[in-house]
Amino acid sequence: MCLLHLTITLGEPWPDLLPSAQVLLRAQEELLDYSGIGISVLEMSHRSADFTKILHGAETLLRELLHVPDGYRVMFLQGGGSGQFSAVPMNLIGLKPGRSADYIVTGTWSAKAAKEAEKYGNVNVIHPRLDSYTKVPDPSSWTLSPSASYVYYCCNETVHGVEFNFTPDTKDVVLVSDMSSNFLSRPVDVSKFGLIFAGAQKNVGCAGVTVVIVREDLLGNALRECPVILDYQVQAGNNSLYNTPPCFSIYIMGLVLEWIKTEGGIKVMEQLNLEKSSMIYDIINASNGFYSCPVEPPCRSRMNVPFRVGRRDGDKVLEKRFLDGASKLGMMSLKGHRSVGGVRASLYNAVTVEDARALARYMERFLKEHQPAGGV
Ligand SMILES: *Cc1c(COP(=O)(O)O)cnc(C)c1O
């Protein structure tokens, strides 16, 4: 939902409330008195009947929206996406003797996950960074090991803007995916996965809760040294209530899920995300090199569009002018990640088509005003 720092908002009145405002207003209305019970969700016991309803409600909605099959457990945990970088190997790398896992590395986040997993076993990195992350390597070039306990990939690399547009076929090897930044942005066939996780704060809520969907038969394989709060069997066995869960974040996620359902579900989100991202990529493609996105077209993310302004490696002066101008129009957080620079448009579910159109218009105007006479 990118509730605070990632929403593109505009300094003009809107005919309809923005998605984030719909959720925030509902939370505001219910803040002091949740559903007539006289107290706030912030004050409830996590074992109360009222919170149990909130927790079940969120899980039920998530299962419905994503068509989670029977035989999968849904957990709401703490520790963020980064916590799962540790939890995944600690729970799954011991599935087979030899403690090994294959990691397909396509950007910052999968690289971090692979590095963390190296503490717990043998990690075979597919596509280590040679110069930069600009694509998903062709699956025919992957050297997957049949004896790996699992294959791991990041479905959408938030910093580099590289997104998988297919689900890897790993034969009988368990497939694990970090979907933190494109969760519920497009349909996913959960049955192809052993485990999916997603921190809520990018696309389905606010910071504090991480969704973990895991196939039941994979539970119970944690390494001895796995901390109990990261042990999937313990957490699943206690319905995410082994210890106090992030109650308010789960409640907010429930409201976001309700909003997605009201809008028509994940297929509708996908159409909107396609429309929004195409608008931006079309302008980049037609700009004669004034704007450039380093990512190869089939792997370009619908969620995060990184681009440079003025030159392929970015004209610092023009990029600053671009960001300052955007900021004056109320478009926030367009600055590229500090590790790569440039500009990045994050087009999460809560960003509307109108928001994306406003950015597209601004890009066109900026191009007209700054394009060198003879092209770039
Ligand atoms: C943001 C992000 C993470 C890290 O999430 P934290 O909750 O900050 O630990 C992991 N993976 C991806 C793809 C992300 O975008």
Short mmCIF file of C-alpha atoms and ligand atoms in Angstrom, two decimals:
data_model
loop_
_atom_site.label_atom_id
_atom_site.label_comp_id
_atom_site.label_asym_id
_atom_site.label_seq_id
_atom_site.Cartn_x
_atom_site.Cartn_y
_atom_site.Cartn_z
CA MET A 1 0.00 0.00 0.00
CA CYS A 2 3.05 2.21 0.31
CA LEU A 3 1.09 4.16 2.85
CA LEU A 4 3.65 6.80 3.54
CA HIS A 5 6.79 7.05 1.56
CA LEU A 6 6.06 5.43 -1.74
CA THR A 7 2.73 6.82 -2.83
CA ILE A 8 2.68 9.23 -5.71
CA THR A 9 0.14 11.82 -4.67
CA LEU A 10 -0.87 14.98 -6.36
CA GLY A 11 -1.51 18.36 -4.84
CA GLU A 12 -4.98 18.65 -6.35
CA PRO A 13 -8.41 17.48 -5.32
CA TRP A 14 -9.57 14.07 -6.51
CA PRO A 15 -13.05 13.08 -7.57
CA ASP A 16 -12.71 9.83 -5.66
CA LEU A 17 -10.68 9.04 -2.63
CA LEU A 18 -7.26 7.57 -3.29
CA PRO A 19 -6.96 3.89 -2.33
CA SER A 20 -4.58 4.68 0.51
CA ALA A 21 -6.99 7.34 1.81
CA GLN A 22 -9.85 4.84 1.75
CA VAL A 23 -7.91 2.48 3.98
CA LEU A 24 -6.51 5.21 6.21
CA LEU A 25 -9.89 6.84 6.75
CA ARG A 26 -11.43 3.53 7.68
CA ALA A 27 -8.58 2.94 10.15
CA GLN A 28 -9.09 6.45 11.49
CA GLU A 29 -12.83 5.93 11.94
CA GLU A 30 -12.21 2.70 13.80
CA LEU A 31 -9.14 3.81 15.70
CA LEU A 32 -10.76 4.73 19.01
CA ASP A 33 -13.65 2.32 18.90
CA TYR A 34 -13.29 -0.80 16.82
CA SER A 35 -16.63 -2.07 15.63
CA GLY A 36 -18.50 -0.71 18.65
CA ILE A 37 -16.54 -2.61 21.28
CA GLY A 38 -15.25 0.57 22.89
CA ILE A 39 -11.51 -0.04 22.46
CA SER A 40 -8.94 0.24 19.69
CA VAL A 41 -7.28 -2.60 17.78
CA LEU A 42 -4.11 -1.12 19.31
CA GLU A 43 -5.41 -1.99 22.77
CA MET A 44 -6.80 -5.45 22.11
CA SER A 45 -5.32 -8.64 23.41
CA HIS A 46 -3.99 -10.72 20.54
CA ARG A 47 -5.90 -13.65 22.04
CA SER A 48 -9.23 -11.84 22.27
CA ALA A 49 -12.20 -12.98 20.23
CA ASP A 50 -12.19 -9.67 18.36
CA PHE A 51 -8.59 -9.94 17.25
CA THR A 52 -9.09 -13.60 16.35
CA LYS A 53 -11.81 -12.41 13.98
CA ILE A 54 -9.45 -9.87 12.42
CA LEU A 55 -6.74 -12.50 11.99
CA HIS A 56 -9.09 -15.06 10.47
CA GLY A 57 -10.67 -12.42 8.29
CA ALA A 58 -7.31 -11.42 6.83
CA GLU A 59 -6.32 -15.02 6.20
CA THR A 60 -9.66 -15.89 4.60
CA LEU A 61 -9.51 -12.89 2.28
CA LEU A 62 -5.92 -13.64 1.31
CA ARG A 63 -6.77 -17.27 0.55
CA GLU A 64 -9.72 -16.17 -1.53
CA LEU A 65 -7.89 -13.46 -3.50
CA LEU A 66 -4.83 -15.60 -4.25
CA HIS A 67 -6.71 -18.92 -4.57
CA VAL A 68 -4.42 -20.54 -2.01
CA PRO A 69 -5.04 -24.29 -2.30
CA ASP A 70 -5.73 -26.58 0.64
CA GLY A 71 -2.54 -28.04 2.00
CA TYR A 72 -0.92 -24.64 2.39
CA ARG A 73 -0.56 -22.71 5.62
CA VAL A 74 -0.72 -18.92 5.76
CA MET A 75 1.25 -17.16 8.47
CA PHE A 76 1.60 -13.53 9.50
CA LEU A 77 5.04 -13.06 10.99
CA GLN A 78 7.43 -10.36 12.16
CA GLY A 79 10.99 -9.73 11.01
CA GLY A 80 10.22 -8.40 7.54
CA GLY A 81 11.35 -9.79 4.22
CA SER A 82 14.89 -9.79 5.60
CA GLY A 83 13.81 -12.04 8.46
CA GLN A 84 12.69 -14.54 5.85
CA PHE A 85 16.14 -14.43 4.24
CA SER A 86 17.21 -16.28 7.41
CA ALA A 87 14.02 -18.23 8.09
CA VAL A 88 13.89 -19.84 4.65
CA PRO A 89 17.29 -21.57 4.87
CA MET A 90 16.87 -22.37 8.55
CA ASN A 91 13.60 -24.14 7.82
CA LEU A 92 14.23 -25.64 4.41
CA ILE A 93 17.92 -26.14 3.65
CA GLY A 94 17.91 -29.32 5.73
CA LEU A 95 15.18 -30.89 3.57
CA LYS A 96 17.82 -33.03 1.84
CA PRO A 97 21.19 -34.29 2.96
CA GLY A 98 24.03 -32.02 1.91
CA ARG A 99 22.23 -28.85 2.95
CA SER A 100 22.37 -27.08 -0.39
CA ALA A 101 20.14 -24.60 -2.20
CA ASP A 102 20.09 -22.90 -5.59
CA TYR A 103 19.64 -19.12 -5.63
CA ILE A 104 18.78 -17.30 -8.84
CA VAL A 105 20.21 -13.86 -8.25
CA THR A 106 18.72 -11.04 -10.32
CA GLY A 107 19.23 -8.00 -8.08
CA THR A 108 19.93 -6.60 -4.64
CA TRP A 109 17.33 -8.57 -2.71
CA SER A 110 18.06 -12.03 -4.03
CA ALA A 111 21.78 -11.30 -3.59
CA LYS A 112 21.16 -10.47 0.06
CA ALA A 113 19.05 -13.58 0.54
CA ALA A 114 21.77 -15.78 -1.00
CA LYS A 115 24.42 -14.23 1.21
CA GLU A 116 22.36 -14.90 4.34
CA ALA A 117 21.67 -18.50 3.29
CA GLU A 118 25.41 -19.16 2.99
CA LYS A 119 25.53 -19.17 6.79
CA TYR A 120 23.43 -22.34 6.87
CA GLY A 121 24.54 -24.45 3.95
CA ASN A 122 25.97 -24.63 0.47
CA VAL A 123 24.56 -22.01 -1.81
CA ASN A 124 24.81 -22.33 -5.57
CA VAL A 125 24.33 -18.86 -7.02
CA ILE A 126 22.90 -18.76 -10.50
CA HIS A 127 23.70 -15.60 -12.42
CA PRO A 128 26.03 -13.87 -10.00
CA ARG A 129 26.40 -10.19 -10.76
CA LEU A 130 28.79 -9.66 -13.62
CA ASP A 131 28.28 -6.00 -14.36
CA SER A 132 24.74 -5.09 -13.41
CA TYR A 133 21.32 -6.62 -12.94
CA THR A 134 19.36 -6.04 -16.11
CA LYS A 135 17.56 -9.29 -16.83
CA VAL A 136 16.39 -12.71 -15.78
CA PRO A 137 18.90 -15.13 -17.32
CA ASP A 138 17.41 -17.61 -19.79
CA PRO A 139 16.29 -20.70 -17.83
CA SER A 140 18.17 -22.93 -20.33
CA SER A 141 21.41 -21.46 -18.93
CA TRP A 142 20.60 -22.22 -15.29
CA THR A 143 22.64 -24.93 -13.65
CA LEU A 144 20.10 -26.20 -11.14
CA SER A 145 21.07 -29.09 -8.94
CA PRO A 146 18.57 -31.94 -8.47
CA SER A 147 19.99 -32.47 -4.99
CA ALA A 148 19.25 -28.89 -3.87
CA SER A 149 16.79 -28.62 -1.02
CA TYR A 150 15.09 -25.72 -2.78
CA VAL A 151 15.41 -23.16 -5.56
CA TYR A 152 15.02 -19.55 -4.51
CA TYR A 153 14.27 -16.44 -6.55
CA CYS A 154 12.99 -12.91 -6.04
CA CYS A 155 9.89 -12.41 -8.18
CA ASN A 156 10.36 -8.66 -8.43
CA GLU A 157 13.66 -6.92 -7.74
CA THR A 158 12.49 -3.67 -6.23
CA VAL A 159 15.75 -1.76 -6.65
CA HIS A 160 16.75 -2.90 -10.14
CA GLY A 161 13.27 -3.26 -11.63
CA VAL A 162 13.74 -6.84 -12.84
CA GLU A 163 10.57 -8.94 -12.63
CA PHE A 164 9.97 -12.58 -13.51
CA ASN A 165 7.14 -12.89 -16.03
CA PHE A 166 7.10 -16.68 -15.65
CA THR A 167 7.27 -19.22 -12.85
CA PRO A 168 10.49 -21.22 -12.95
CA ASP A 169 10.12 -24.94 -13.57
CA THR A 170 12.27 -26.70 -11.00
CA LYS A 171 10.95 -30.22 -11.58
CA ASP A 172 10.67 -31.89 -8.18
CA VAL A 173 12.76 -29.35 -6.30
CA VAL A 174 10.87 -27.07 -3.90
CA LEU A 175 10.40 -23.55 -5.27
CA VAL A 176 10.66 -20.54 -2.95
CA SER A 177 9.93 -16.95 -3.90
CA ASP A 178 10.26 -13.52 -2.35
CA MET A 179 7.23 -11.59 -3.61
CA SER A 180 7.60 -8.64 -1.25
CA SER A 181 7.24 -5.99 -3.92
CA ASN A 182 4.76 -7.56 -6.32
CA PHE A 183 2.54 -9.57 -4.00
CA LEU A 184 -1.10 -9.45 -5.20
CA SER A 185 -0.11 -7.31 -8.18
CA ARG A 186 -0.76 -10.20 -10.59
CA PRO A 187 -2.21 -13.71 -10.35
CA VAL A 188 0.12 -16.45 -9.13
CA ASP A 189 -0.38 -20.22 -9.21
CA VAL A 190 0.44 -20.96 -5.58
CA SER A 191 0.42 -24.72 -6.21
CA LYS A 192 3.74 -24.38 -8.07
CA PHE A 193 5.47 -23.14 -4.92
CA GLY A 194 6.77 -24.67 -1.74
CA LEU A 195 6.89 -21.27 -0.11
CA ILE A 196 6.05 -17.66 -0.91
CA PHE A 197 6.78 -14.75 1.36
CA ALA A 198 6.08 -11.04 1.18
CA GLY A 199 6.66 -8.15 3.53
CA ALA A 200 3.37 -6.24 3.58
CA GLN A 201 4.68 -2.70 3.37
CA LYS A 202 5.25 -2.50 -0.37
CA ASN A 203 1.97 -3.67 -1.80
CA VAL A 204 -0.48 -4.94 0.80
CA GLY A 205 -0.23 -2.86 3.94
CA CYS A 206 2.16 -1.21 6.31
CA ALA A 207 5.46 -2.24 7.86
CA GLY A 208 5.44 -4.87 10.60
CA VAL A 209 3.91 -7.96 9.08
CA THR A 210 5.25 -10.48 6.60
CA VAL A 211 3.00 -13.00 4.90
CA VAL A 212 4.41 -16.52 4.59
CA ILE A 213 2.53 -19.15 2.58
CA VAL A 214 4.04 -22.58 2.96
CA ARG A 215 3.14 -26.08 1.79
CA GLU A 216 2.24 -28.15 4.80
CA ASP A 217 4.55 -31.08 4.06
CA LEU A 218 7.58 -28.77 4.33
CA LEU A 219 6.93 -28.01 7.99
CA GLY A 220 9.02 -29.68 10.64
CA ASN A 221 12.41 -29.54 8.93
CA ALA A 222 13.95 -26.60 10.79
CA LEU A 223 17.61 -26.76 11.76
CA ARG A 224 18.22 -27.33 15.45
CA GLU A 225 19.58 -23.82 15.87
CA CYS A 226 16.56 -22.14 14.26
CA PRO A 227 15.08 -19.56 16.68
CA VAL A 228 11.65 -20.68 17.76
CA ILE A 229 9.90 -17.56 16.44
CA LEU A 230 11.24 -18.30 12.95
CA ASP A 231 10.27 -21.97 13.04
CA TYR A 232 7.44 -22.42 10.54
CA GLN A 233 6.12 -25.53 12.23
CA VAL A 234 5.80 -23.70 15.53
CA GLN A 235 4.25 -20.61 13.97
CA ALA A 236 1.86 -22.58 11.75
CA GLY A 237 0.94 -24.87 14.64
CA ASN A 238 -0.04 -21.81 16.66
CA ASN A 239 -1.82 -20.00 13.81
CA SER A 240 0.72 -17.16 13.93
CA LEU A 241 0.03 -16.76 17.65
CA TYR A 242 3.05 -18.49 19.16
CA ASN A 243 4.01 -15.04 20.39
CA THR A 244 2.34 -11.66 19.96
CA PRO A 245 1.83 -11.02 16.27
CA PRO A 246 1.93 -7.51 14.73
CA CYS A 247 -1.77 -6.99 15.43
CA PHE A 248 -2.30 -3.53 14.01
CA SER A 249 -0.33 -4.29 10.82
CA ILE A 250 -2.44 -7.41 10.30
CA TYR A 251 -5.58 -5.32 10.75
CA ILE A 252 -4.37 -2.76 8.18
CA MET A 253 -3.50 -5.54 5.76
CA GLY A 254 -7.03 -6.89 6.18
CA LEU A 255 -8.40 -3.49 5.15
CA VAL A 256 -6.13 -3.42 2.09
CA LEU A 257 -7.25 -6.93 1.13
CA GLU A 258 -10.87 -5.80 1.43
CA TRP A 259 -10.07 -2.88 -0.85
CA ILE A 260 -8.47 -5.20 -3.44
CA LYS A 261 -11.54 -7.42 -3.33
CA THR A 262 -13.88 -4.47 -3.78
CA GLU A 263 -11.86 -3.32 -6.78
CA GLY A 264 -12.38 -6.69 -8.43
CA GLY A 265 -9.44 -8.77 -7.20
CA ILE A 266 -5.96 -9.56 -8.43
CA LYS A 267 -6.82 -9.79 -12.14
CA VAL A 268 -8.06 -6.21 -12.01
CA MET A 269 -4.91 -5.18 -10.15
CA GLU A 270 -2.87 -6.82 -12.89
CA GLN A 271 -4.69 -4.93 -15.66
CA LEU A 272 -4.21 -1.63 -13.86
CA ASN A 273 -0.55 -2.35 -13.17
CA LEU A 274 0.00 -3.21 -16.82
CA GLU A 275 -1.69 -0.02 -17.90
CA LYS A 276 0.28 2.14 -15.46
CA SER A 277 3.68 0.66 -16.22
CA SER A 278 3.12 0.65 -20.00
CA MET A 279 2.44 4.37 -19.87
CA ILE A 280 5.84 5.01 -18.33
CA TYR A 281 7.80 2.50 -20.42
CA ASP A 282 6.19 3.82 -23.62
CA ILE A 283 7.53 7.27 -22.90
CA ILE A 284 10.98 5.90 -22.08
CA ASN A 285 10.99 3.88 -25.32
CA ALA A 286 9.86 6.80 -27.46
CA SER A 287 12.24 9.33 -25.91
CA ASN A 288 15.11 8.66 -28.29
CA GLY A 289 17.41 7.82 -25.41
CA PHE A 290 16.61 10.89 -23.31
CA TYR A 291 15.10 8.50 -20.78
CA SER A 292 16.63 5.05 -20.52
CA CYS A 293 15.77 1.93 -18.57
CA PRO A 294 18.64 -0.55 -18.39
CA VAL A 295 16.38 -3.57 -17.91
CA GLU A 296 15.73 -5.80 -20.92
CA PRO A 297 12.12 -5.36 -22.08
CA PRO A 298 10.74 -8.85 -21.26
CA CYS A 299 12.00 -8.56 -17.66
CA ARG A 300 10.86 -5.02 -16.97
CA SER A 301 8.98 -4.70 -13.72
CA ARG A 302 5.38 -3.52 -13.63
CA MET A 303 5.92 -2.36 -10.08
CA ASN A 304 9.22 -0.50 -10.08
CA VAL A 305 10.39 1.40 -13.15
CA PRO A 306 13.97 2.57 -12.76
CA PHE A 307 15.24 5.02 -15.37
CA ARG A 308 17.97 7.54 -16.10
CA VAL A 309 17.49 11.02 -17.46
CA GLY A 310 19.57 12.80 -20.11
CA ARG A 311 22.18 10.09 -20.70
CA ARG A 312 22.35 6.32 -20.38
CA ASP A 313 24.34 6.67 -17.18
CA GLY A 314 22.24 9.63 -16.00
CA ASP A 315 22.90 13.35 -16.24
CA LYS A 316 23.16 14.37 -12.58
CA VAL A 317 22.00 17.94 -13.17
CA LEU A 318 18.99 16.93 -15.25
CA GLU A 319 18.04 14.18 -12.83
CA LYS A 320 18.07 16.59 -9.93
CA ARG A 321 15.97 19.05 -11.93
CA PHE A 322 13.58 16.23 -12.85
CA LEU A 323 13.15 15.17 -9.23
CA ASP A 324 12.78 18.73 -7.95
CA GLY A 325 10.12 19.46 -10.56
CA ALA A 326 8.26 16.26 -9.70
CA SER A 327 8.40 17.09 -6.04
CA LYS A 328 6.85 20.52 -6.71
CA LEU A 329 3.92 18.70 -8.33
CA GLY A 330 3.50 16.58 -5.23
CA MET A 331 5.04 13.43 -6.72
CA MET A 332 7.08 11.96 -3.93
CA SER A 333 9.85 9.41 -3.58
CA LEU A 334 10.79 9.18 -7.23
CA LYS A 335 14.47 9.15 -6.40
CA GLY A 336 16.17 5.89 -7.37
CA HIS A 337 17.45 3.63 -4.62
CA ARG A 338 20.61 5.06 -3.06
CA SER A 339 22.63 2.11 -4.36
CA VAL A 340 21.81 2.77 -8.03
CA GLY A 341 20.79 6.44 -8.26
CA GLY A 342 18.64 7.83 -11.06
CA VAL A 343 14.86 7.83 -10.91
CA ARG A 344 12.47 5.06 -9.91
CA ALA A 345 8.71 5.13 -10.25
CA SER A 346 7.10 2.66 -7.88
CA LEU A 347 3.66 1.83 -9.20
CA TYR A 348 2.27 -0.34 -6.43
CA ASN A 349 -1.42 -1.29 -6.28
CA ALA A 350 -2.30 1.88 -4.36
CA VAL A 351 -0.93 4.11 -7.12
CA THR A 352 -3.82 4.98 -9.41
CA VAL A 353 -3.88 5.15 -13.21
CA GLU A 354 -4.38 8.91 -12.81
CA ASP A 355 -1.20 9.10 -10.69
CA ALA A 356 0.75 7.26 -13.37
CA ARG A 357 -0.76 9.47 -16.07
CA ALA A 358 0.32 12.59 -14.19
CA LEU A 359 3.86 11.25 -14.04
CA ALA A 360 3.75 10.35 -17.74
CA ARG A 361 2.60 13.87 -18.65
CA TYR A 362 5.34 15.37 -16.54
CA MET A 363 7.94 13.15 -18.23
CA GLU A 364 6.72 14.24 -21.66
CA ARG A 365 6.83 17.89 -20.72
CA PHE A 366 10.29 17.56 -19.20
CA LEU A 367 11.50 15.81 -22.32
CA LYS A 368 10.19 18.60 -24.59
CA GLU A 369 11.84 21.24 -22.43
CA HIS A 370 15.22 19.55 -22.20
CA GLN A 371 15.68 17.42 -25.29
CA PRO A 372 18.78 18.49 -27.18
CA ALA A 373 17.93 19.78 -30.66
CA GLY A 374 19.63 16.90 -32.45
CA GLY A 375 18.36 14.17 -30.11
CA VAL A 376 20.47 12.55 -27.43
C1 LIG B 1 11.81 -4.39 0.69
C2 LIG B 1 12.15 -5.75 0.28
C3 LIG B 1 12.71 -6.69 1.17
C4 LIG B 1 13.10 -6.34 2.59
O1 LIG B 1 12.03 -6.11 3.38
P1 LIG B 1 12.20 -5.71 4.92
O2 LIG B 1 10.81 -5.82 5.41
O3 LIG B 1 12.73 -4.31 4.94
O4 LIG B 1 13.13 -6.66 5.55
C5 LIG B 1 12.93 -7.97 0.72
N1 LIG B 1 12.65 -8.33 -0.54
C6 LIG B 1 12.14 -7.44 -1.42
C7 LIG B 1 11.86 -7.89 -2.82
C8 LIG B 1 11.87 -6.13 -1.04
O5 LIG B 1 11.37 -5.25 -1.92
#
